[in-house]
Amino acid sequence: MAKAHTRQVKAYYHSLESIVGYRLMTQGVKHFGYHPDPAHPLTLAEAQLAEDDLVAHRLGVKPGAKILECGCGEGSAANFIAQAYGLKVTGIDLLPRNVARATKTAARLNTGALFQVGDYMRLPFTPHSFAAIYAMETLVHAPDTTKLFGELYRVLEPGGKLVFCEYSMTPRDRLSAHAAKVVTTMNTYSHMPALEDFTTGAFPALLASVGFRQIHVTDITPNFMPTLEYFYRKARTPNKLIKRLHLERHFINTYSAAEIYSLHAGGEDVIQYNLVEAQKPMS
């Protein structure tokens, strides 16, 4: 089951839409971004850097600390945080192509960040290896959320901090029939099973169940929406053809951006965007 899920996640990122879309739209960066003042949106690249900076600041560790990024993609955040904050960052990712790009960038910029192929469901590190761990919009791909958070807890030092930006979903019993269909399609073809567990308000209990304490969840949806609106404007016209031809599974990123933003614009809050912080107790 775990191997099948890993293959599905890899297939999603290896799809033509993902390869071309992430390269052309975001230059390989795979998180949406943070707009400190939504009334005055940043450019996409600026918002992505602002999210990196927000997460690094919330980690609250001193220069030289050893930290881990789960699902590092092409290493944009890890290389920025290593260089800007003087941290010893290790990034893991399922895709060798991403690790190769991240490593090349680290060498070119001399950031000192290290990258390796790895699965955050089975972290290749000993207990208490890192002072902090972070992730950006990747934990939704986890097939088992209890095992996921247990692994992150295991490799954190006592007193270590976990910070991640992640989606949560309005519970299904509060969704309209159309919204429920949209999130089912999105979760299925983007291979995001954890979003079914990441219902809005569920993070504290999920994290506490494996031992985390001092859990804080901040709703930063307004700071996320300008980027979603940007992608919606790009996606709304092609999405009409995608739906007419029933090609959602082949263009799931386009479909999701258009449909989720349309639902929000129509007054149905389907997805919330969260900044989540949690601490591993000292003992």
Coordinates of C-alpha atoms in Angstrom, one line a residue:
M1 CA 0.0 0.0 0.0
A2 CA 2.8 2.5 0.9
K3 CA 4.7 1.7 -2.2
A4 CA 1.6 2.1 -4.4
H5 CA 0.9 5.5 -2.8
T6 CA 4.5 6.6 -3.4
R7 CA 4.2 5.6 -7.0
Q8 CA 1.0 7.6 -7.3
V9 CA 2.5 10.7 -5.8
K10 CA 5.5 10.4 -8.1
A11 CA 3.2 10.0 -11.0
Y12 CA 1.4 13.2 -10.1
Y13 CA 4.6 15.2 -10.1
H14 CA 5.8 13.4 -13.2
S15 CA 2.6 14.3 -15.1
L16 CA 3.0 16.6 -18.1
E17 CA 0.8 19.3 -16.5
S18 CA 2.9 19.3 -13.3
I19 CA 6.2 19.4 -15.0
V20 CA 5.3 22.1 -17.5
G21 CA 3.0 24.0 -15.1
Y22 CA 5.5 24.2 -12.2
R23 CA 8.3 25.1 -14.5
L24 CA 6.4 27.9 -16.5
M25 CA 4.2 29.2 -13.7
T26 CA 6.4 29.0 -10.6
Q27 CA 9.9 28.3 -11.9
G28 CA 9.9 25.0 -10.1
V29 CA 8.7 26.3 -6.7
K30 CA 5.9 24.1 -5.4
H31 CA 4.3 26.3 -2.7
F32 CA 1.8 29.1 -3.3
G33 CA 3.2 32.0 -1.2
Y34 CA 2.3 34.4 1.6
H35 CA 1.1 38.0 1.2
P36 CA 1.6 39.9 4.4
D37 CA -0.9 42.5 3.3
P38 CA -3.5 40.9 1.0
A39 CA -4.8 44.3 0.0
H40 CA -1.4 45.0 -1.6
P41 CA -0.4 41.6 -3.2
L42 CA 3.2 40.8 -3.9
T43 CA 4.4 39.2 -7.1
L44 CA 4.3 35.4 -7.1
A45 CA 8.0 35.1 -6.5
E46 CA 8.0 37.7 -3.7
A47 CA 5.1 35.9 -2.0
Q48 CA 6.9 32.6 -2.2
L49 CA 10.0 34.1 -0.5
A50 CA 7.8 35.8 2.1
E51 CA 6.4 32.3 3.0
D52 CA 9.9 30.9 3.3
D53 CA 10.8 33.8 5.5
L54 CA 7.7 33.4 7.6
V55 CA 8.4 29.7 8.3
A56 CA 12.1 30.3 9.0
H57 CA 11.2 33.0 11.5
R58 CA 8.7 30.8 13.3
L59 CA 11.2 28.0 13.7
G60 CA 12.9 30.2 16.2
V61 CA 16.3 28.5 16.1
K62 CA 19.7 30.0 16.3
P63 CA 22.2 30.1 13.4
G64 CA 24.0 26.8 13.0
A65 CA 21.0 24.7 14.1
K66 CA 20.4 21.5 12.2
I67 CA 16.9 21.5 10.6
L68 CA 15.0 19.3 8.1
E69 CA 12.6 20.2 5.3
C70 CA 10.2 17.5 4.3
G71 CA 9.2 17.4 0.6
C72 CA 11.8 20.0 -0.4
G73 CA 11.1 20.0 -4.1
E74 CA 13.8 21.8 -6.0
G75 CA 15.2 23.3 -2.8
S76 CA 14.1 26.9 -3.2
A77 CA 13.1 27.3 0.4
A78 CA 15.9 25.2 1.9
N79 CA 18.6 27.1 0.0
F80 CA 17.1 30.5 0.9
I81 CA 16.7 29.6 4.6
A82 CA 20.2 28.1 4.8
Q83 CA 21.7 31.2 3.3
A84 CA 19.6 33.9 4.9
Y85 CA 19.4 32.4 8.4
G86 CA 22.7 30.5 8.6
L87 CA 21.0 27.2 9.3
K88 CA 22.2 23.7 8.5
V89 CA 19.3 22.6 6.3
T90 CA 18.8 19.0 5.0
G91 CA 16.0 18.6 2.5
I92 CA 14.4 15.3 1.5
D93 CA 12.2 14.6 -1.5
L94 CA 10.8 11.6 -3.3
L95 CA 12.0 12.7 -6.8
P96 CA 15.6 12.3 -7.7
R97 CA 15.2 15.1 -10.3
N98 CA 14.2 17.5 -7.6
V99 CA 17.1 16.5 -5.4
A100 CA 19.6 17.0 -8.3
R101 CA 18.3 20.5 -9.1
A102 CA 18.3 21.5 -5.4
T103 CA 21.9 20.2 -5.0
K104 CA 23.1 22.0 -8.1
T105 CA 21.6 25.3 -6.8
A106 CA 23.2 24.8 -3.4
A107 CA 26.6 24.4 -5.0
R108 CA 26.1 27.4 -7.2
L109 CA 25.0 29.6 -4.3
N110 CA 27.2 28.0 -1.7
T111 CA 24.3 27.7 0.7
G112 CA 25.6 24.6 2.5
A113 CA 22.2 23.0 2.3
L114 CA 22.2 19.2 1.8
F115 CA 19.6 17.2 -0.2
Q116 CA 18.8 13.5 -0.5
V117 CA 16.1 11.3 -1.9
G118 CA 13.8 10.3 1.0
D119 CA 10.2 9.7 2.1
Y120 CA 8.9 11.6 5.2
M121 CA 6.8 8.6 6.0
R122 CA 10.1 6.6 6.6
L123 CA 12.7 9.2 7.6
P124 CA 16.3 7.9 7.1
F125 CA 17.5 9.6 10.3
T126 CA 18.1 8.5 13.9
P127 CA 16.0 9.8 16.7
H128 CA 16.6 13.4 17.9
S129 CA 18.5 14.4 14.7
F130 CA 17.0 17.9 14.2
A131 CA 16.4 21.0 16.2
A132 CA 13.5 21.9 14.0
I133 CA 11.4 20.5 11.0
Y134 CA 9.3 22.4 8.5
A135 CA 7.2 21.6 5.4
M136 CA 5.2 23.6 2.9
E137 CA 2.1 22.2 1.2
T138 CA 3.4 18.7 1.0
L139 CA 2.1 16.8 4.0
V140 CA -1.3 16.4 2.3
H141 CA 0.3 13.6 0.3
A142 CA 0.8 11.4 3.4
P143 CA -1.2 8.2 3.3
D144 CA -1.2 7.8 7.2
T145 CA -1.3 11.0 9.2
T146 CA -0.6 9.4 12.6
K147 CA 2.5 7.7 11.2
L148 CA 3.5 10.9 9.5
F149 CA 3.5 13.0 12.7
G150 CA 5.0 10.2 14.7
E151 CA 8.0 10.1 12.3
L152 CA 8.5 13.9 12.6
Y153 CA 8.2 13.7 16.3
R154 CA 10.8 10.8 16.4
V155 CA 13.6 12.7 14.6
L156 CA 13.0 16.0 16.5
E157 CA 15.3 16.8 19.5
P158 CA 13.5 17.2 22.8
G159 CA 12.3 20.8 22.8
G160 CA 12.4 20.9 19.0
K161 CA 9.8 22.7 16.9
L162 CA 7.7 21.6 13.9
V163 CA 6.4 24.4 11.6
F164 CA 4.4 23.8 8.4
C165 CA 2.1 25.6 6.0
E166 CA -0.8 23.3 4.9
Y167 CA -4.3 23.2 3.7
S168 CA -7.3 22.0 5.7
M169 CA -10.7 21.0 4.3
T170 CA -14.1 22.0 5.6
P171 CA -15.7 18.8 7.0
R172 CA -17.7 17.0 4.3
D173 CA -21.0 17.2 6.1
R174 CA -20.8 21.0 5.8
L175 CA -20.0 21.0 2.0
S176 CA -22.4 21.5 -0.8
A177 CA -22.8 18.6 -3.2
H178 CA -20.7 20.4 -5.8
A179 CA -17.9 21.3 -3.4
A180 CA -17.8 17.7 -2.2
K181 CA -17.4 16.5 -5.8
V182 CA -14.6 19.1 -6.4
V183 CA -12.6 18.1 -3.3
T184 CA -13.0 14.4 -4.1
T185 CA -11.7 14.9 -7.6
M186 CA -8.8 17.1 -6.3
N187 CA -7.8 14.7 -3.5
T188 CA -8.0 11.7 -5.8
Y189 CA -6.0 12.9 -8.8
S190 CA -3.5 15.0 -6.8
H191 CA -3.1 12.1 -4.5
M192 CA -3.7 14.0 -1.3
P193 CA -5.4 11.5 1.0
A194 CA -4.3 13.3 4.2
L195 CA -6.6 16.2 3.3
E196 CA -9.5 14.0 4.3
D197 CA -7.9 13.9 7.9
F198 CA -6.8 17.5 7.8
T199 CA -10.3 18.9 8.3
T200 CA -10.3 22.5 9.6
G201 CA -9.8 22.4 13.3
A202 CA -8.3 18.9 13.4
F203 CA -4.5 19.7 13.5
P204 CA -4.3 20.1 17.3
A205 CA -5.7 16.7 18.1
L206 CA -3.7 15.0 15.3
L207 CA -0.4 16.5 16.6
A208 CA -1.2 16.0 20.3
S209 CA -2.0 12.3 19.7
V210 CA 1.7 11.6 19.0
G211 CA 3.0 13.8 21.8
F212 CA 3.4 17.3 20.4
R213 CA 2.5 20.2 22.8
Q214 CA 2.2 24.0 22.5
I215 CA 0.2 23.6 19.3
H216 CA -0.8 26.7 17.5
V217 CA -2.8 27.0 14.3
T218 CA -3.1 30.3 12.5
D219 CA -5.6 30.8 9.7
I220 CA -3.6 32.6 7.0
T221 CA -6.2 32.0 4.2
P222 CA -6.5 35.7 3.4
N223 CA -2.7 35.9 2.9
F224 CA -2.9 32.9 0.5
M225 CA -5.9 34.0 -1.6
P226 CA -4.1 36.5 -3.9
T227 CA -1.9 33.7 -5.2
L228 CA -4.9 31.4 -5.7
E229 CA -6.7 34.3 -7.5
Y230 CA -3.7 34.7 -9.8
F231 CA -3.8 31.0 -10.7
Y232 CA -7.6 31.1 -11.1
R233 CA -7.3 33.8 -13.7
K234 CA -4.9 31.6 -15.7
A235 CA -7.0 28.5 -15.2
R236 CA -10.7 29.6 -15.6
T237 CA -10.9 29.6 -19.4
P238 CA -9.0 26.3 -20.1
N239 CA -11.0 24.7 -17.2
K240 CA -14.2 25.1 -19.1
L241 CA -12.9 22.9 -21.9
I242 CA -11.3 20.5 -19.4
K243 CA -14.7 19.9 -17.8
R244 CA -16.5 19.6 -21.1
L245 CA -14.1 16.9 -22.3
H246 CA -13.9 15.2 -18.8
L247 CA -10.2 15.7 -18.7
E248 CA -10.0 16.6 -15.0
R249 CA -7.6 13.9 -14.0
H250 CA -5.1 15.0 -16.7
F251 CA -5.3 18.7 -15.7
I252 CA -6.0 18.4 -12.0
N253 CA -4.0 21.5 -11.1
T254 CA -5.8 23.7 -13.5
Y255 CA -9.2 22.2 -12.5
S256 CA -8.4 22.6 -8.8
A257 CA -7.3 26.2 -9.0
A258 CA -10.4 27.3 -11.0
E259 CA -12.9 25.3 -9.0
I260 CA -11.6 26.0 -5.5
Y261 CA -11.3 29.8 -6.1
S262 CA -14.8 29.9 -7.7
L263 CA -16.3 28.2 -4.7
H264 CA -14.6 30.7 -2.3
A265 CA -15.6 33.7 -4.5
G266 CA -19.2 32.3 -4.3
G267 CA -19.1 32.3 -0.5
E268 CA -18.3 28.6 0.2
D269 CA -15.1 28.3 2.2
V270 CA -13.9 24.8 1.1
I271 CA -10.2 25.1 1.8
Q272 CA -8.4 26.9 4.7
Y273 CA -4.7 27.7 4.6
N274 CA -2.9 27.3 7.9
L275 CA 0.4 28.0 9.6
V276 CA 0.8 25.2 12.1
E277 CA 3.4 25.3 15.0
A278 CA 4.0 22.5 17.5
Q279 CA 6.7 21.7 20.1
K280 CA 8.2 18.4 21.2
P281 CA 8.4 18.4 25.0
M282 CA 11.8 18.5 26.7
S283 CA 11.0 15.2 28.4

